[in-house]
Coordinates of C-alpha atoms in Angstrom, one line a residue:
Chain L
M1 CA 106.2 101.7 56.8
T2 CA 104.6 102.4 60.1
E3 CA 106.8 102.1 63.2
I4 CA 105.2 101.3 66.5
I5 CA 106.9 102.8 69.5
V6 CA 105.8 101.9 73.1
V7 CA 106.7 104.3 75.9
T8 CA 106.8 102.2 79.0
S9 CA 108.4 102.0 82.5
G10 CA 106.8 99.6 84.9
K11 CA 106.8 102.1 87.7
G12 CA 104.2 104.9 87.7
G13 CA 104.9 108.6 87.8
V14 CA 108.2 108.6 86.1
G15 CA 107.1 110.6 83.0
K16 CA 105.7 108.2 80.5
T17 CA 102.8 110.4 79.4
T18 CA 105.0 113.6 79.3
T19 CA 107.5 111.6 77.2
S20 CA 104.8 110.1 74.9
A21 CA 103.3 113.6 74.3
S22 CA 106.6 115.3 73.6
L23 CA 108.1 112.5 71.4
A24 CA 104.9 112.4 69.4
C25 CA 104.9 116.2 69.0
G26 CA 108.6 116.2 68.1
L27 CA 108.1 113.5 65.4
A28 CA 105.2 115.4 64.0
R29 CA 107.2 118.7 64.0
R30 CA 109.6 117.0 61.7
G31 CA 106.7 116.3 59.3
K32 CA 106.0 112.7 60.3
K33 CA 102.4 111.5 60.5
V34 CA 101.9 110.4 64.1
A35 CA 99.2 108.9 66.2
V36 CA 99.7 108.9 69.9
I37 CA 97.5 106.4 71.8
D38 CA 96.6 106.3 75.5
F39 CA 96.5 102.7 76.7
D40 CA 95.7 103.6 80.3
I41 CA 92.1 102.4 80.2
G42 CA 90.1 103.8 83.1
L43 CA 92.7 106.5 83.8
R44 CA 92.7 108.7 80.8
N45 CA 95.5 111.4 81.0
L46 CA 97.2 111.9 77.7
D47 CA 94.4 114.1 76.5
L48 CA 95.1 116.5 79.4
I49 CA 98.8 116.6 78.7
M50 CA 98.1 117.2 75.0
G51 CA 95.5 119.9 75.9
C52 CA 92.7 118.2 74.0
E53 CA 90.6 116.9 76.9
R54 CA 87.5 118.9 75.8
R55 CA 87.5 117.5 72.3
V56 CA 87.3 113.9 73.3
V57 CA 84.1 112.4 71.8
Y58 CA 85.0 108.9 71.1
D59 CA 87.9 106.9 72.5
F60 CA 90.1 103.8 71.9
V61 CA 87.5 101.4 73.3
N62 CA 84.7 102.8 71.2
V63 CA 86.8 102.1 68.1
I64 CA 87.7 98.6 69.2
Q65 CA 84.1 97.8 69.9
A66 CA 83.0 99.3 66.5
E67 CA 80.9 102.0 68.1
C68 CA 82.5 104.6 65.9
T69 CA 85.1 104.8 63.1
L70 CA 88.8 105.3 63.7
R71 CA 88.6 108.7 61.9
Q72 CA 85.8 109.8 64.3
A73 CA 87.9 109.0 67.3
L74 CA 91.2 110.4 66.2
I75 CA 91.6 114.0 67.6
K76 CA 93.6 116.2 65.2
D77 CA 96.1 118.3 67.1
K78 CA 95.5 122.1 66.8
R79 CA 99.2 122.9 66.6
L80 CA 100.5 120.2 64.2
E81 CA 98.8 119.1 61.0
T82 CA 100.1 115.6 61.1
L83 CA 99.5 114.7 64.7
F84 CA 96.5 112.8 66.1
V85 CA 95.5 111.7 69.6
L86 CA 93.5 108.6 70.5
A87 CA 92.2 108.9 74.0
A88 CA 91.8 106.1 76.5
S89 CA 88.3 105.2 77.7
Q90 CA 87.4 106.7 81.0
T91 CA 84.6 104.4 82.2
R92 CA 85.0 100.9 80.9
D93 CA 86.7 98.1 82.4
K94 CA 90.2 97.1 81.3
D95 CA 89.0 93.9 79.6
A96 CA 87.6 96.1 76.9
L97 CA 91.0 96.1 75.2
S98 CA 91.9 92.9 73.2
A99 CA 94.9 92.1 71.2
E100 CA 92.7 91.5 68.2
G101 CA 91.1 94.9 68.6
V102 CA 94.4 96.7 69.0
R103 CA 95.7 94.9 65.9
R104 CA 92.8 96.1 63.8
V105 CA 93.3 99.7 64.9
F106 CA 97.1 99.5 64.1
D107 CA 96.3 97.9 60.7
E108 CA 94.0 100.7 59.9
L109 CA 96.5 103.4 61.0
T110 CA 99.1 101.7 58.8
A111 CA 96.7 101.7 55.8
E112 CA 96.1 105.5 56.5
G113 CA 99.8 106.1 56.0
F114 CA 100.9 106.9 59.5
D115 CA 104.7 106.9 60.0
F116 CA 104.6 106.4 63.8
I117 CA 102.2 105.0 66.3
V118 CA 103.3 106.1 69.8
C119 CA 101.7 103.9 72.6
D120 CA 101.5 105.5 76.0
S121 CA 101.6 102.5 78.3
P122 CA 100.0 102.4 81.7
A123 CA 102.1 101.7 84.8
G124 CA 102.4 98.2 86.0
I125 CA 102.6 94.9 84.2
E126 CA 98.9 94.2 83.7
K127 CA 96.9 93.8 80.6
G128 CA 97.0 97.5 79.4
A129 CA 100.8 97.5 79.7
H130 CA 101.0 94.2 78.0
L131 CA 98.9 95.3 75.0
A132 CA 100.7 98.6 74.7
M133 CA 104.0 96.8 74.1
Y134 CA 102.7 93.7 72.3
F135 CA 102.9 95.0 68.7
A136 CA 105.9 97.3 69.3
D137 CA 108.9 97.6 67.0
R138 CA 110.7 99.8 69.5
A139 CA 110.4 100.6 73.2
V140 CA 111.4 103.8 75.0
V141 CA 111.9 102.8 78.6
V142 CA 111.4 105.8 80.8
V143 CA 113.5 105.6 84.0
N144 CA 114.2 107.9 86.9
P145 CA 117.7 107.5 88.3
E146 CA 116.3 105.9 91.5
V147 CA 116.4 102.3 92.7
S148 CA 112.7 101.3 92.3
S149 CA 112.3 102.8 88.9
V150 CA 115.5 101.1 87.6
R151 CA 114.4 97.7 89.0
D152 CA 110.9 97.9 87.6
S153 CA 112.2 98.9 84.2
D154 CA 114.4 95.8 84.2
R155 CA 111.3 93.7 84.6
I156 CA 109.7 95.5 81.7
L157 CA 112.8 94.7 79.6
G158 CA 112.2 91.0 80.5
L159 CA 108.6 91.3 79.2
L160 CA 109.7 93.1 76.1
S161 CA 112.0 90.2 75.3
S162 CA 109.4 87.5 75.9
K163 CA 105.8 88.8 75.8
T164 CA 105.8 90.7 72.5
L165 CA 104.7 89.6 69.0
R166 CA 108.3 90.0 67.8
A167 CA 109.6 87.8 70.5
E168 CA 106.8 85.2 70.0
Q169 CA 107.4 85.0 66.3
G170 CA 111.2 85.0 66.6
N171 CA 111.0 88.1 64.4
G172 CA 113.9 89.9 65.9
Q173 CA 114.0 91.9 69.1
V174 CA 112.0 94.9 70.0
K175 CA 114.6 97.7 69.8
E176 CA 114.9 99.0 73.4
H177 CA 116.0 102.5 74.3
L178 CA 116.6 104.1 77.7
L179 CA 115.2 107.6 78.4
L180 CA 116.2 109.1 81.7
T181 CA 113.9 111.7 83.2
R182 CA 114.1 113.9 86.3
Y183 CA 117.9 113.9 85.9
S184 CA 119.7 116.3 88.2
P185 CA 123.4 116.8 87.1
K186 CA 124.0 118.7 90.3
R187 CA 123.0 115.8 92.5
V188 CA 124.9 113.4 90.3
A189 CA 128.0 115.6 90.7
T190 CA 127.7 115.3 94.5
G191 CA 127.2 111.6 94.4
E192 CA 123.6 111.7 95.6
M193 CA 122.1 110.5 92.4
M194 CA 123.1 107.7 90.0
S195 CA 124.5 108.9 86.8
V196 CA 123.4 108.2 83.3
G197 CA 126.4 105.9 83.0
D198 CA 125.4 104.0 86.1
V199 CA 121.9 103.3 84.9
K200 CA 123.1 102.5 81.4
E201 CA 125.5 100.0 82.9
I202 CA 122.9 98.3 85.1
L203 CA 120.3 98.0 82.4
G204 CA 122.6 97.6 79.4
L205 CA 120.6 99.8 77.1
D206 CA 121.2 102.5 74.5
V207 CA 120.5 106.0 75.9
V208 CA 118.0 107.8 73.6
G209 CA 117.6 110.8 75.9
V210 CA 118.4 112.4 79.3
V211 CA 115.7 114.9 80.4
P212 CA 116.7 117.2 83.2
E213 CA 114.5 117.7 86.3
S214 CA 112.7 121.0 85.7
P215 CA 109.7 123.0 86.8
D216 CA 108.9 123.4 83.1
V217 CA 107.3 120.0 83.1
L218 CA 104.7 120.9 85.6
A219 CA 104.1 124.2 83.9
A220 CA 103.5 122.4 80.6
S221 CA 101.1 120.0 82.0
N222 CA 99.2 122.8 83.8
A223 CA 98.8 124.5 80.5
G224 CA 98.1 121.4 78.4
V225 CA 100.9 122.3 76.0
P226 CA 103.5 119.5 75.7
V227 CA 106.8 120.6 77.2
I228 CA 108.6 120.2 73.9
F229 CA 106.9 123.3 72.6
N230 CA 108.6 125.4 75.3
D231 CA 111.5 126.4 73.2
D232 CA 113.2 128.2 76.1
S233 CA 113.4 125.0 78.1
D234 CA 116.3 122.5 78.4
V235 CA 113.6 119.9 78.7
S236 CA 112.3 120.7 75.3
R237 CA 115.9 120.6 73.8
A238 CA 116.4 117.2 75.5
Y239 CA 113.3 115.8 73.9
E240 CA 114.2 117.3 70.6
D241 CA 117.5 115.5 70.8
A242 CA 115.7 112.2 71.7
V243 CA 113.5 112.6 68.7
A244 CA 116.5 113.1 66.5
R245 CA 118.1 109.9 67.9
L246 CA 114.9 108.0 67.3
L247 CA 115.1 109.1 63.7
G248 CA 118.6 107.7 63.5
E249 CA 120.6 110.9 63.9
T250 CA 123.7 111.0 66.0
V251 CA 123.4 113.8 68.6
P252 CA 125.7 114.2 71.6
L253 CA 124.1 114.0 75.1
R254 CA 123.4 117.4 76.7
F255 CA 122.3 118.6 80.1
I256 CA 124.1 115.8 81.9
E257 CA 126.7 118.0 83.5
E258 CA 126.2 120.9 85.9
P259 CA 126.9 124.3 84.2
K260 CA 130.2 125.6 85.5
K261 CA 129.9 128.3 88.1
G262 CA 132.2 131.2 88.5
F263 CA 134.6 131.5 91.4
L264 CA 132.5 133.9 93.4
A265 CA 129.3 131.9 92.9
R266 CA 131.1 128.8 94.2
M267 CA 132.5 130.6 97.3
F268 CA 129.2 132.2 98.3
G269 CA 126.8 129.5 97.2
G270 CA 125.3 131.6 94.4
Chain H
M1 CA 127.8 124.9 97.1
G2 CA 128.8 127.5 99.6
L3 CA 131.6 127.4 102.2
L4 CA 129.2 126.2 104.9
A5 CA 128.1 123.2 102.9
L6 CA 131.6 121.8 103.1
F7 CA 131.1 121.2 106.8
R8 CA 127.8 119.4 106.7
R9 CA 128.2 117.0 103.9
T10 CA 126.1 113.8 103.9
P11 CA 127.9 110.8 102.5
P12 CA 127.1 110.2 98.8
S13 CA 124.6 107.4 98.4
A14 CA 124.5 106.9 94.6
H15 CA 127.2 104.2 94.7
V16 CA 125.2 102.3 97.2
A17 CA 122.2 102.4 95.0
K18 CA 124.2 101.3 92.0
E19 CA 125.7 98.3 93.9
R20 CA 122.4 97.2 95.3
L21 CA 120.8 97.4 91.8
R22 CA 123.6 95.6 90.1
I23 CA 123.2 92.6 92.4
I24 CA 119.4 92.5 92.5
V25 CA 119.0 93.1 88.7
Q26 CA 121.5 90.4 87.9
Q27 CA 119.7 88.0 90.3
E28 CA 116.3 88.7 88.9
R29 CA 117.6 88.4 85.3
S30 CA 119.1 85.0 85.9
A31 CA 115.9 83.9 87.6
R32 CA 113.7 84.7 84.7
S33 CA 116.0 83.9 81.8
G34 CA 115.2 80.3 82.4
G35 CA 117.9 80.2 85.0
P36 CA 117.6 76.7 86.6
D37 CA 114.6 76.6 88.9
Y38 CA 116.6 74.7 91.6
M39 CA 118.5 77.9 92.3
P40 CA 116.6 79.2 95.3
L41 CA 116.7 75.7 97.0
L42 CA 120.4 75.3 96.1
R43 CA 121.1 78.7 97.6
R44 CA 119.2 77.8 100.8
E45 CA 120.9 74.4 101.2
L46 CA 124.4 75.8 100.6
L47 CA 123.7 78.5 103.1
E48 CA 122.7 75.8 105.7
V49 CA 125.9 73.9 105.0
I50 CA 128.1 76.9 105.3
R51 CA 126.4 78.0 108.5
K52 CA 127.4 74.7 110.2
Y53 CA 131.0 76.1 110.0
V54 CA 130.7 79.9 109.7
N55 CA 127.9 82.1 110.7
V56 CA 127.4 84.1 107.5
D57 CA 124.6 86.5 106.7
P58 CA 122.1 85.2 104.0
A59 CA 122.9 88.4 102.0
A60 CA 126.5 87.4 101.9
V61 CA 125.8 84.4 99.7
Q62 CA 125.6 85.1 95.9
I63 CA 124.8 82.5 93.3
N64 CA 124.6 83.3 89.6
V65 CA 124.5 81.4 86.4
E66 CA 126.3 83.1 83.7
R67 CA 126.4 82.2 80.0
E68 CA 129.6 82.7 78.1
D69 CA 130.4 81.4 74.7
G70 CA 127.8 78.7 75.0
Q71 CA 129.1 77.6 78.4
E72 CA 127.2 77.9 81.6
V73 CA 129.2 78.9 84.6
L74 CA 127.8 78.5 88.1
E75 CA 129.3 81.3 90.1
F76 CA 129.1 81.1 93.9
S77 CA 130.6 83.6 96.3
V78 CA 130.4 83.9 100.1
A79 CA 131.6 86.9 101.9
L80 CA 133.0 85.7 105.3
P81 CA 132.3 87.9 108.3
E82 CA 135.4 89.7 109.8
K83 CA 135.6 87.5 113.0
A84 CA 135.5 84.2 111.2
R85 CA 138.9 84.8 109.7

């Protein structure tokens, strides 16, 4: 069975594409057959984060408008055998996407035996974001522990419970998960940042992952190698944990507390 | 944190963020979950009535509809200013 996961947030710049890339890679590393699709028509970016920007020949809109086959447009990842990227169109207008077209692509991916389709949603609540979530079985809502991000994600939760195929058909809920990014345990400890518990309480969602704030994320996007491949990074471990939870494993949360400092370090601000 | 930091601490703001979000998210949820559409008007008129007697701040008036066990409860709370008491 193919499971469709939308990575969404409402607000821009919170880490949707970073998260989509790392979750897709993490699922593929565990042997799952994964397609990751950029829904941000006009503002293609997933290809850069995945490091395949120079291999884009055909895109999502080309497939929908039958200008190429799906196979021609799927870019096979160079690191993982079972991972494929479908890039967003760079030039066309947003109306090029249609629910019918998206459905055809998903049906074909299902027939090809994909285990997961990861949809990287654009920011906002316009058509691209709507179509990215419309067919979803699950949603990973990416949130920064900050007021505007939390509020916007609550609006997205409202849309997930009303403007999706599952909601319209009364076919159960889209399963929603909270993934916190840019988390700083240090600032949480000093009371400057809302904690994972605070955000969880406000939104009433299961936590699928907490990703610490880290320079590794920028380094990864600079290099075009999704951060989950940086095995020395806590960010990578946090995404690995999130992947495990998506696959139904029970994994305790890590990186939500500041590492304990020694007495001297505390006295002298080490 | 070093010794010096103890003397120049800024007040923690996370709990303010949480409280503000708790209220606005609850309000927006009840507005979209088919909360009755007379709510904004009800809120405004109630505010006018209260203001005939006490000068309260608009932000001090909270109205929510909560559903519990199939019952709808209209919850209405007004925080009175210090001087009015």
